[in-house]
mmCIF file of C-alpha atoms in Angstrom:
data_model
loop_
_atom_site.group_PDB
_atom_site.id
_atom_site.type_symbol
_atom_site.label_atom_id
_atom_site.label_comp_id
_atom_site.label_asym_id
_atom_site.label_seq_id
_atom_site.Cartn_x
_atom_site.Cartn_y
_atom_site.Cartn_z
ATOM 1 C CA MET V 1 -87.603 50.953 243.763
ATOM 2 C CA GLU V 2 -90.925 50.995 245.562
ATOM 3 C CA CYS V 3 -93.848 49.879 243.447
ATOM 4 C CA LEU V 4 -96.289 52.669 242.609
ATOM 5 C CA PRO V 5 -99.721 52.368 240.992
ATOM 6 C CA ALA V 6 -99.306 52.499 237.221
ATOM 7 C CA ASP V 7 -101.264 55.745 236.920
ATOM 8 C CA LEU V 8 -98.768 57.468 239.234
ATOM 9 C CA MET V 9 -95.666 56.153 237.522
ATOM 10 C CA MET V 10 -93.962 57.854 234.670
ATOM 11 C CA PRO V 11 -92.814 55.555 231.876
ATOM 12 C CA SER V 12 -89.245 56.544 232.644
ATOM 13 C CA GLN V 13 -89.700 54.711 235.971
ATOM 14 C CA ILE V 14 -90.520 51.402 234.302
ATOM 15 C CA CYS V 15 -88.461 48.876 232.374
ATOM 16 C CA ASP V 16 -86.981 45.461 232.599
ATOM 17 C CA GLN V 17 -83.245 45.002 232.498
ATOM 18 C CA SER V 18 -83.086 44.739 228.703
ATOM 19 C CA LEU V 19 -85.267 47.789 228.128
ATOM 20 C CA CYS V 20 -83.330 50.237 230.315
ATOM 21 C CA PHE V 21 -81.930 51.927 227.214
ATOM 22 C CA PHE V 22 -85.229 53.787 227.136
ATOM 23 C CA PHE V 23 -86.905 53.461 230.507
ATOM 24 C CA LYS V 24 -84.624 54.678 233.246
ATOM 25 C CA ALA V 25 -85.363 52.560 236.334
ATOM 26 C CA SER V 26 -86.185 48.956 237.048
ATOM 27 C CA LEU V 27 -89.442 47.195 236.342
ATOM 28 C CA CYS V 28 -91.311 46.543 239.548
ATOM 29 C CA CYS V 29 -94.999 46.411 238.765
ATOM 30 C CA PHE V 30 -95.236 44.391 235.590
ATOM 31 C CA PRO V 31 -93.996 40.938 234.707
ATOM 32 C CA ASN V 32 -91.751 40.542 231.698
ATOM 33 C CA ALA V 33 -94.572 38.926 229.710
ATOM 34 C CA PRO V 34 -96.309 42.162 228.609
ATOM 35 C CA LEU V 35 -93.033 43.410 227.168
ATOM 36 C CA GLU V 36 -92.942 40.303 225.001
ATOM 37 C CA ASP V 37 -96.051 41.713 223.301
ATOM 38 C CA VAL V 38 -94.264 44.801 221.954
ATOM 39 C CA ASP V 39 -94.447 43.502 218.384
ATOM 40 C CA THR V 40 -98.248 43.086 218.672
ATOM 41 C CA TRP V 41 -98.750 46.752 219.584
ATOM 42 C CA SER V 42 -98.606 47.590 215.888
ATOM 43 C CA ASP V 43 -101.635 45.341 215.214
ATOM 44 C CA SER V 44 -104.049 47.868 216.701
ATOM 45 C CA MET V 45 -104.265 50.648 219.219
ATOM 46 C CA ASP V 46 -106.513 48.373 221.283
ATOM 47 C CA LYS V 47 -103.651 45.877 221.646
ATOM 48 C CA LEU V 48 -101.335 48.696 222.668
ATOM 49 C CA LEU V 49 -103.778 50.035 225.257
ATOM 50 C CA THR V 50 -104.638 46.652 226.785
ATOM 51 C CA CYS V 51 -100.992 46.209 227.794
ATOM 52 C CA LYS V 52 -99.785 48.250 230.801
ATOM 53 C CA ALA V 53 -96.309 48.552 229.308
ATOM 54 C CA GLY V 54 -97.912 49.673 226.033
ATOM 55 C CA GLN V 55 -99.923 52.335 227.819
ATOM 56 C CA LEU V 56 -96.785 53.613 229.490
ATOM 57 C CA ALA V 57 -94.707 53.666 226.312
ATOM 58 C CA PHE V 58 -97.520 55.453 224.471
ATOM 59 C CA ARG V 59 -97.815 57.914 227.348
ATOM 60 C CA GLU V 60 -94.083 58.641 227.163
ATOM 61 C CA PHE V 61 -94.452 59.245 223.419
ATOM 62 C CA LEU V 62 -97.470 61.536 223.884
ATOM 63 C CA GLN V 63 -95.585 63.431 226.557
ATOM 64 C CA SER V 64 -92.809 64.065 224.030
ATOM 65 C CA GLU V 65 -95.470 65.476 221.690
ATOM 66 C CA HIS V 66 -97.065 67.600 224.428
ATOM 67 C CA SER V 67 -100.351 65.703 224.214
ATOM 68 C CA GLU V 68 -100.121 63.426 227.236
ATOM 69 C CA GLU V 69 -103.535 64.673 228.394
ATOM 70 C CA ASN V 70 -105.158 62.447 225.764
ATOM 71 C CA ILE V 71 -103.996 59.127 227.203
ATOM 72 C CA LEU V 72 -104.430 60.375 230.769
ATOM 73 C CA PHE V 73 -108.038 61.353 230.048
ATOM 74 C CA TRP V 74 -108.739 58.065 228.255
ATOM 75 C CA LEU V 75 -107.287 56.064 231.164
ATOM 76 C CA ALA V 76 -109.198 58.162 233.719
ATOM 77 C CA CYS V 77 -112.408 57.382 231.817
ATOM 78 C CA GLU V 78 -111.609 53.668 231.819
ATOM 79 C CA GLU V 79 -111.184 53.760 235.599
ATOM 80 C CA TYR V 80 -114.294 55.920 235.994
ATOM 81 C CA LYS V 81 -116.435 53.259 234.291
ATOM 82 C CA LYS V 82 -115.463 50.776 237.033
ATOM 83 C CA ILE V 83 -116.845 52.901 239.869
ATOM 84 C CA LYS V 84 -119.440 51.200 242.054
ATOM 85 C CA THR V 85 -120.721 53.941 244.391
ATOM 86 C CA VAL V 86 -122.520 57.223 243.697
ATOM 87 C CA PRO V 87 -120.321 59.347 246.007
ATOM 88 C CA GLU V 88 -117.187 57.987 244.342
ATOM 89 C CA MET V 89 -118.730 58.607 240.906
ATOM 90 C CA ILE V 90 -119.549 62.231 241.747
ATOM 91 C CA SER V 91 -116.088 62.864 243.150
ATOM 92 C CA SER V 92 -114.308 61.215 240.219
ATOM 93 C CA ALA V 93 -116.544 62.909 237.625
ATOM 94 C CA ASN V 94 -115.773 66.305 239.108
ATOM 95 C CA ARG V 95 -112.042 65.533 239.164
ATOM 96 C CA ILE V 96 -112.057 64.420 235.509
ATOM 97 C CA TYR V 97 -114.146 67.428 234.537
ATOM 98 C CA SER V 98 -111.916 69.970 236.289
ATOM 99 C CA GLU V 99 -108.680 68.324 235.127
ATOM 100 C CA TYR V 100 -109.537 67.629 231.454
ATOM 101 C CA VAL V 101 -112.900 68.938 230.266
ATOM 102 C CA GLN V 102 -113.720 72.387 231.556
ATOM 103 C CA THR V 103 -112.476 75.362 229.582
ATOM 104 C CA GLU V 104 -108.970 76.315 230.736
ATOM 105 C CA ALA V 105 -108.542 72.987 232.570
ATOM 106 C CA PRO V 106 -104.892 72.224 233.450
ATOM 107 C CA ARG V 107 -104.863 69.320 230.961
ATOM 108 C CA GLN V 108 -107.690 70.421 228.711
ATOM 109 C CA ILE V 109 -108.492 67.892 226.005
ATOM 110 C CA ASN V 110 -109.347 68.889 222.455
ATOM 111 C CA ILE V 111 -113.066 68.152 222.038
ATOM 112 C CA ASP V 112 -115.793 70.027 220.198
ATOM 113 C CA CYS V 113 -117.755 72.685 222.074
ATOM 114 C CA GLY V 114 -121.015 70.709 221.850
ATOM 115 C CA THR V 115 -119.497 67.729 223.658
ATOM 116 C CA ARG V 116 -117.883 70.011 226.234
ATOM 117 C CA GLU V 117 -121.180 71.857 226.801
ATOM 118 C CA ASN V 118 -123.111 68.596 227.182
ATOM 119 C CA ILE V 119 -120.706 67.330 229.836
ATOM 120 C CA THR V 120 -120.806 70.704 231.612
ATOM 121 C CA LYS V 121 -124.594 70.707 231.600
ATOM 122 C CA ASN V 122 -124.779 67.229 233.142
ATOM 123 C CA ILE V 123 -121.780 67.218 235.507
ATOM 124 C CA SER V 124 -123.963 67.906 238.560
ATOM 125 C CA GLN V 125 -125.657 64.519 238.023
ATOM 126 C CA PRO V 126 -122.987 62.299 236.492
ATOM 127 C CA THR V 127 -123.575 58.791 235.198
ATOM 128 C CA LEU V 128 -121.076 56.099 234.238
ATOM 129 C CA THR V 129 -121.526 57.209 230.618
ATOM 130 C CA SER V 130 -120.962 60.938 231.254
ATOM 131 C CA PHE V 131 -117.627 60.994 229.450
ATOM 132 C CA ASP V 132 -118.267 58.343 226.777
ATOM 133 C CA THR V 133 -118.636 60.740 223.841
ATOM 134 C CA ALA V 134 -115.524 62.693 224.787
ATOM 135 C CA GLN V 135 -113.581 59.483 225.402
ATOM 136 C CA LYS V 136 -114.535 58.180 221.955
ATOM 137 C CA LEU V 137 -113.447 61.461 220.362
ATOM 138 C CA ILE V 138 -110.084 61.344 222.123
ATOM 139 C CA TYR V 139 -109.623 57.677 221.227
ATOM 140 C CA SER V 140 -110.328 58.506 217.571
ATOM 141 C CA LEU V 141 -107.893 61.408 217.677
ATOM 142 C CA MET V 142 -105.164 59.208 219.144
ATOM 143 C CA ALA V 143 -105.887 56.339 216.717
ATOM 144 C CA ARG V 144 -105.931 58.576 213.661
ATOM 145 C CA ASP V 145 -103.158 60.988 214.550
ATOM 146 C CA CYS V 146 -100.867 59.899 217.400
ATOM 147 C CA TYR V 147 -100.803 56.107 217.101
ATOM 148 C CA PRO V 148 -99.346 56.003 213.558
ATOM 149 C CA ARG V 149 -96.592 58.423 214.653
ATOM 150 C CA PHE V 150 -95.957 56.322 217.768
ATOM 151 C CA LEU V 151 -95.355 53.253 215.595
ATOM 152 C CA LYS V 152 -92.671 55.188 213.664
ATOM 153 C CA SER V 153 -91.194 56.777 216.778
ATOM 154 C CA ASP V 154 -87.772 56.094 218.244
ATOM 155 C CA ILE V 155 -89.548 54.975 221.406
ATOM 156 C CA TYR V 156 -91.471 52.147 219.753
ATOM 157 C CA GLN V 157 -88.781 51.230 217.244
ATOM 158 C CA GLY V 158 -86.234 51.017 220.056
ATOM 159 C CA LEU V 159 -88.491 48.721 222.055
ATOM 160 C CA LEU V 160 -89.001 46.529 219.002
ATOM 161 C CA ARG V 161 -85.259 46.265 218.379
ATOM 162 C CA ARG V 162 -84.639 45.387 222.025
ATOM 163 C CA THR V 163 -87.285 42.679 222.158
ATOM 164 C CA ASP V 164 -86.138 41.271 218.797
ATOM 165 C CA SER V 165 -82.580 40.922 220.082
ATOM 166 C CA ARG V 166 -83.618 38.836 223.129
#
């Protein structure tokens, strides 16, 4: 399998040989080490999200709950904060805005109208902090609502059982 950037891969494209019960192809982009951290993902959502395999498992779970836009938006914001040039910032800000923030966006995130209006008002002159408030809201939503369900999910429990049996 050809290695794709993690943001283009679906979790079902990623696994190591012992985790194929859930992920459907072979692991190509990540060493086995991050999968050893599966048991630490329950410590905090931060630990889950700092691990590429954790991000992908959580994304698969959110997809099953029809709320994948939350992790995709959060990850897009993380990448956005690393931008070094103004043209790239403008382009990326407009992409994030049209994909996740604007009303009727294809993957519209659930944020309050004040936050949405503030981003809309300032999108013509974006800064590296343009999406910070919305990103924090989405993080809080995932931490409060989705993350506890993920920890109880078949996806996470199956990964735990597999890593425990190694």
